[in-house]
Amino acid sequence: MTHIRGPISVFTPGRRVLAAAALTALALTGCGTEQSGGGRQSGTAGSSTVSQQPSPERAAAQALFDRFEKACPDPGVNSRRPTGASKPDTEEPETVAPGETPPADPIEPAYPTGPEAELDDRDWCVSAHHEQRIIAELQMLADPTPAKVRAALNGLGYTDERIHHIEQDGKKTRFHLDLREDGGRLCASGLAAGAVSDVVPCVAAAEGPFKVTSEVRP
């Protein structure tokens, strides 16, 4: 047998490095990668759960929307849209003054258009809750610049991602709010102008980026 002679200290540092690396590898293998059942790794769910939790601002906004929806009727009914079935005419026909020509066709009621035709009773109810609190806040806002209006809306629980098209219009500020929930199309068109501030419902695209499709601006 061939004996290698030399100071043992020459080989000791390398062995210590290898040993330390092996211990580190074992520690990393046993920490956060414990396998159970069919080999599924566990130990990482905690970090992913934290990252998926909404911010306090978004959680507060969602609670606000949920509260308004619970206070309103179920979706799908629009009492503003004619049902199509006309009621029998029980009124006496109007007399025609001498010299006037009676109308050839009966006068039909005008069908609603825009938000009245496209939003249901639930949308109008939810919108009314939003409008009431927003208008009350805007009426107390002196010099309603876009920055002040945004800050006021943030203070009411509306995050920046729901505030759109905020712009100066003379001494007033106009803006839109995205109020869509669960495939709905509700939005709000607002005017910040002190005592005459106003907010009315509008209609947005059901999917995708926020886009107003129908409105009657205040």
CSV table of N, CA and C in Angstrom, one decimal, residues 121-201:
chain,number,residue,atom,x,y,z
A,121,ASP,N,-83.0,47.3,-12.2
A,121,ASP,CA,-83.4,48.0,-11.0
A,121,ASP,C,-82.3,47.8,-9.9
A,122,ARG,N,-81.6,46.7,-9.9
A,122,ARG,CA,-80.5,46.6,-9.0
A,122,ARG,C,-79.4,47.6,-9.2
A,123,ASP,N,-79.1,47.8,-10.5
A,123,ASP,CA,-78.0,48.8,-10.8
A,123,ASP,C,-78.4,50.2,-10.3
A,124,TRP,N,-79.7,50.5,-10.5
A,124,TRP,CA,-80.1,51.9,-10.1
A,124,TRP,C,-80.1,52.0,-8.6
A,125,CYS,N,-80.5,50.9,-7.9
A,125,CYS,CA,-80.5,51.0,-6.4
A,125,CYS,C,-79.0,51.1,-5.9
A,126,VAL,N,-78.1,50.3,-6.4
A,126,VAL,CA,-76.7,50.3,-6.0
A,126,VAL,C,-76.1,51.7,-6.3
A,127,SER,N,-76.5,52.2,-7.5
A,127,SER,CA,-75.9,53.5,-7.9
A,127,SER,C,-76.4,54.6,-7.0
A,128,ALA,N,-77.7,54.6,-6.5
A,128,ALA,CA,-78.2,55.6,-5.6
A,128,ALA,C,-77.5,55.6,-4.3
A,129,HIS,N,-77.1,54.5,-3.8
A,129,HIS,CA,-76.3,54.4,-2.6
A,129,HIS,C,-74.9,55.1,-2.8
A,130,HIS,N,-74.3,54.8,-3.9
A,130,HIS,CA,-73.0,55.5,-4.2
A,130,HIS,C,-73.2,57.0,-4.4
A,131,GLU,N,-74.2,57.3,-5.2
A,131,GLU,CA,-74.4,58.8,-5.5
A,131,GLU,C,-74.6,59.6,-4.2
A,132,GLN,N,-75.4,59.1,-3.3
A,132,GLN,CA,-75.7,59.8,-2.1
A,132,GLN,C,-74.5,60.2,-1.3
A,133,ARG,N,-73.6,59.3,-1.1
A,133,ARG,CA,-72.4,59.5,-0.3
A,133,ARG,C,-71.4,60.4,-1.0
A,134,ILE,N,-71.3,60.2,-2.3
A,134,ILE,CA,-70.3,60.9,-3.1
A,134,ILE,C,-70.7,62.4,-3.2
A,135,ILE,N,-71.9,62.6,-3.5
A,135,ILE,CA,-72.4,64.0,-3.7
A,135,ILE,C,-72.3,64.8,-2.4
A,136,ALA,N,-72.6,64.1,-1.3
A,136,ALA,CA,-72.5,64.8,0.0
A,136,ALA,C,-71.0,65.2,0.3
A,137,GLU,N,-70.1,64.4,-0.1
A,137,GLU,CA,-68.7,64.7,0.1
A,137,GLU,C,-68.2,65.8,-0.9
A,138,LEU,N,-68.6,65.7,-2.1
A,138,LEU,CA,-68.2,66.7,-3.1
A,138,LEU,C,-68.8,68.1,-2.8
A,139,GLN,N,-70.0,68.2,-2.3
A,139,GLN,CA,-70.6,69.4,-2.0
A,139,GLN,C,-69.8,70.2,-0.9
A,140,MET,N,-69.0,69.5,-0.1
A,140,MET,CA,-68.2,70.2,0.9
A,140,MET,C,-66.8,70.5,0.5
A,141,LEU,N,-66.5,70.1,-0.8
A,141,LEU,CA,-65.1,70.3,-1.3
A,141,LEU,C,-65.0,71.6,-1.9
A,142,ALA,N,-64.2,72.5,-1.3
A,142,ALA,CA,-63.9,73.8,-1.9
A,142,ALA,C,-62.8,73.7,-2.9
A,143,ASP,N,-62.9,74.4,-4.0
A,143,ASP,CA,-61.9,74.4,-5.1
A,143,ASP,C,-61.7,73.0,-5.6
A,144,PRO,N,-62.7,72.3,-6.2
A,144,PRO,CA,-62.6,70.9,-6.5
A,144,PRO,C,-61.6,70.6,-7.7
A,145,THR,N,-60.4,70.7,-7.4
A,145,THR,CA,-59.4,70.3,-8.5
A,145,THR,C,-59.3,68.8,-8.6
A,146,PRO,N,-58.8,68.3,-9.7
A,146,PRO,CA,-58.7,66.8,-9.9
A,146,PRO,C,-58.0,66.1,-8.7
A,147,ALA,N,-56.9,66.7,-8.2
A,147,ALA,CA,-56.2,66.1,-7.1
A,147,ALA,C,-57.1,66.0,-5.8
A,148,LYS,N,-57.8,67.1,-5.6
A,148,LYS,CA,-58.7,67.1,-4.4
A,148,LYS,C,-59.8,66.1,-4.5
A,149,VAL,N,-60.4,66.1,-5.7
A,149,VAL,CA,-61.5,65.1,-6.0
A,149,VAL,C,-61.0,63.7,-5.8
A,150,ARG,N,-59.9,63.4,-6.4
A,150,ARG,CA,-59.3,62.0,-6.3
A,150,ARG,C,-59.1,61.7,-4.8
A,151,ALA,N,-58.5,62.6,-4.0
A,151,ALA,CA,-58.3,62.4,-2.6
A,151,ALA,C,-59.6,62.1,-1.9
A,152,ALA,N,-60.7,62.9,-2.2
A,152,ALA,CA,-62.0,62.7,-1.6
A,152,ALA,C,-62.6,61.4,-1.9
A,153,LEU,N,-62.4,60.9,-3.2
A,153,LEU,CA,-63.0,59.6,-3.6
A,153,LEU,C,-62.2,58.5,-2.9
A,154,ASN,N,-60.9,58.7,-2.8
A,154,ASN,CA,-60.1,57.7,-2.1
A,154,ASN,C,-60.5,57.6,-0.6
A,155,GLY,N,-60.8,58.7,0.0
A,155,GLY,CA,-61.2,58.7,1.4
A,155,GLY,C,-62.6,58.1,1.6
A,156,LEU,N,-63.4,58.0,0.5
A,156,LEU,CA,-64.7,57.3,0.6
A,156,LEU,C,-64.6,55.8,0.3
A,157,GLY,N,-63.4,55.4,0.0
A,157,GLY,CA,-63.1,54.0,-0.3
A,157,GLY,C,-63.0,53.5,-1.7
A,158,TYR,N,-63.0,54.5,-2.6
A,158,TYR,CA,-62.8,54.2,-4.1
A,158,TYR,C,-61.4,54.2,-4.4
A,159,THR,N,-60.8,53.1,-4.8
A,159,THR,CA,-59.4,53.0,-5.1
A,159,THR,C,-59.1,53.7,-6.4
A,160,ASP,N,-57.8,54.0,-6.7
A,160,ASP,CA,-57.4,54.7,-8.0
A,160,ASP,C,-57.8,53.8,-9.2
A,161,GLU,N,-57.8,52.5,-9.1
A,161,GLU,CA,-58.1,51.7,-10.2
A,161,GLU,C,-59.6,51.8,-10.6
A,162,ARG,N,-60.4,52.4,-9.8
A,162,ARG,CA,-61.9,52.6,-10.1
A,162,ARG,C,-62.1,54.0,-10.6
A,163,ILE,N,-61.2,54.9,-10.5
A,163,ILE,CA,-61.4,56.3,-10.9
A,163,ILE,C,-60.8,56.5,-12.3
A,164,HIS,N,-61.6,57.0,-13.2
A,164,HIS,CA,-61.2,57.2,-14.6
A,164,HIS,C,-61.6,58.6,-15.1
A,165,HIS,N,-60.8,59.0,-16.1
A,165,HIS,CA,-61.2,60.2,-16.9
A,165,HIS,C,-61.4,61.4,-16.0
A,166,ILE,N,-60.6,61.6,-14.9
A,166,ILE,CA,-60.7,62.7,-14.0
A,166,ILE,C,-60.0,63.9,-14.7
A,167,GLU,N,-60.7,65.0,-14.9
A,167,GLU,CA,-60.1,66.1,-15.6
A,167,GLU,C,-60.8,67.4,-15.2
A,168,GLN,N,-60.0,68.5,-15.3
A,168,GLN,CA,-60.6,69.8,-15.0
A,168,GLN,C,-61.5,70.3,-16.1
A,169,ASP,N,-62.6,70.9,-15.7
A,169,ASP,CA,-63.5,71.5,-16.7
A,169,ASP,C,-63.9,72.9,-16.2
A,170,GLY,N,-63.1,73.9,-16.5
A,170,GLY,CA,-63.3,75.2,-15.9
A,170,GLY,C,-62.9,75.2,-14.4
A,171,LYS,N,-63.9,75.6,-13.6
A,171,LYS,CA,-63.7,75.5,-12.2
A,171,LYS,C,-64.3,74.2,-11.6
A,172,LYS,N,-64.7,73.3,-12.5
A,172,LYS,CA,-65.3,72.0,-12.0
A,172,LYS,C,-64.4,70.9,-12.4
A,173,THR,N,-64.6,69.7,-11.9
A,173,THR,CA,-63.9,68.5,-12.2
A,173,THR,C,-64.8,67.4,-12.6
A,174,ARG,N,-64.6,66.8,-13.7
A,174,ARG,CA,-65.4,65.6,-14.1
A,174,ARG,C,-64.7,64.4,-13.9
A,175,PHE,N,-65.4,63.3,-13.7
A,175,PHE,CA,-64.7,62.0,-13.5
A,175,PHE,C,-65.7,60.8,-13.8
A,176,HIS,N,-65.2,59.6,-13.9
A,176,HIS,CA,-66.0,58.4,-14.0
A,176,HIS,C,-65.5,57.4,-12.9
A,177,LEU,N,-66.5,56.7,-12.4
A,177,LEU,CA,-66.2,55.6,-11.5
A,177,LEU,C,-66.6,54.3,-12.1
A,178,ASP,N,-65.7,53.3,-12.0
A,178,ASP,CA,-66.0,51.9,-12.4
A,178,ASP,C,-66.7,51.2,-11.2
A,179,LEU,N,-68.0,51.0,-11.4
A,179,LEU,CA,-68.7,50.3,-10.3
A,179,LEU,C,-69.1,48.9,-10.7
A,180,ARG,N,-68.5,48.3,-11.7
A,180,ARG,CA,-68.8,47.0,-12.2
A,180,ARG,C,-68.5,45.9,-11.2
A,181,GLU,N,-69.4,45.0,-11.0
A,181,GLU,CA,-69.3,43.8,-10.2
A,181,GLU,C,-69.9,42.6,-10.8
A,182,ASP,N,-69.2,41.5,-10.8
A,182,ASP,CA,-69.8,40.2,-11.2
A,182,ASP,C,-70.5,40.3,-12.6
A,183,GLY,N,-69.7,40.8,-13.5
A,183,GLY,CA,-70.2,40.9,-14.9
A,183,GLY,C,-71.2,42.0,-15.2
A,184,GLY,N,-71.4,42.9,-14.2
A,184,GLY,CA,-72.3,44.0,-14.4
A,184,GLY,C,-71.7,45.1,-15.2
A,185,ARG,N,-72.5,46.2,-15.5
A,185,ARG,CA,-72.0,47.2,-16.4
A,185,ARG,C,-72.2,48.6,-15.8
A,186,LEU,N,-72.4,48.6,-14.5
A,186,LEU,CA,-72.7,49.9,-13.9
A,186,LEU,C,-71.5,50.8,-13.7
A,187,CYS,N,-71.6,52.0,-14.0
A,187,CYS,CA,-70.5,53.0,-13.7
A,187,CYS,C,-71.2,54.3,-13.3
A,188,ALA,N,-70.4,55.3,-12.9
A,188,ALA,CA,-71.0,56.6,-12.5
A,188,ALA,C,-70.2,57.7,-13.2
A,189,SER,N,-71.0,58.7,-13.6
A,189,SER,CA,-70.4,59.9,-14.2
A,189,SER,C,-70.6,61.0,-13.3
A,190,GLY,N,-69.5,61.6,-12.8
A,190,GLY,CA,-69.6,62.6,-11.8
A,190,GLY,C,-69.1,64.0,-12.1
A,191,LEU,N,-69.7,65.0,-11.4
A,191,LEU,CA,-69.3,66.4,-11.6
A,191,LEU,C,-69.1,67.0,-10.2
A,192,ALA,N,-67.8,67.4,-9.9
A,192,ALA,CA,-67.5,68.0,-8.7
A,192,ALA,C,-67.6,69.5,-8.9
A,193,ALA,N,-68.6,70.2,-8.3
A,193,ALA,CA,-68.7,71.6,-8.5
A,193,ALA,C,-69.3,72.3,-7.3
A,194,GLY,N,-68.8,71.9,-6.1
A,194,GLY,CA,-69.3,72.5,-4.9
A,194,GLY,C,-70.8,72.1,-4.6
A,195,ALA,N,-71.6,73.2,-4.3
A,195,ALA,CA,-73.0,72.9,-4.0
A,195,ALA,C,-73.8,72.2,-5.1
A,196,VAL,N,-73.4,72.4,-6.3
A,196,VAL,CA,-74.1,71.8,-7.4
A,196,VAL,C,-73.5,70.5,-8.0
A,197,SER,N,-72.7,69.9,-7.1
A,197,SER,CA,-72.1,68.6,-7.5
A,197,SER,C,-73.1,67.6,-7.8
A,198,ASP,N,-72.8,66.7,-8.7
A,198,ASP,CA,-73.8,65.7,-9.1
A,198,ASP,C,-73.1,64.4,-9.6
A,199,VAL,N,-73.8,63.3,-9.4
A,199,VAL,CA,-73.3,62.0,-9.9
A,199,VAL,C,-74.5,61.2,-10.5
A,200,VAL,N,-74.4,60.7,-11.7
A,200,VAL,CA,-75.5,60.0,-12.3
A,200,VAL,C,-74.9,58.6,-12.8
A,201,PRO,N,-75.8,57.6,-12.9
A,201,PRO,CA,-75.3,56.3,-13.4
A,201,PRO,C,-75.0,56.4,-14.9
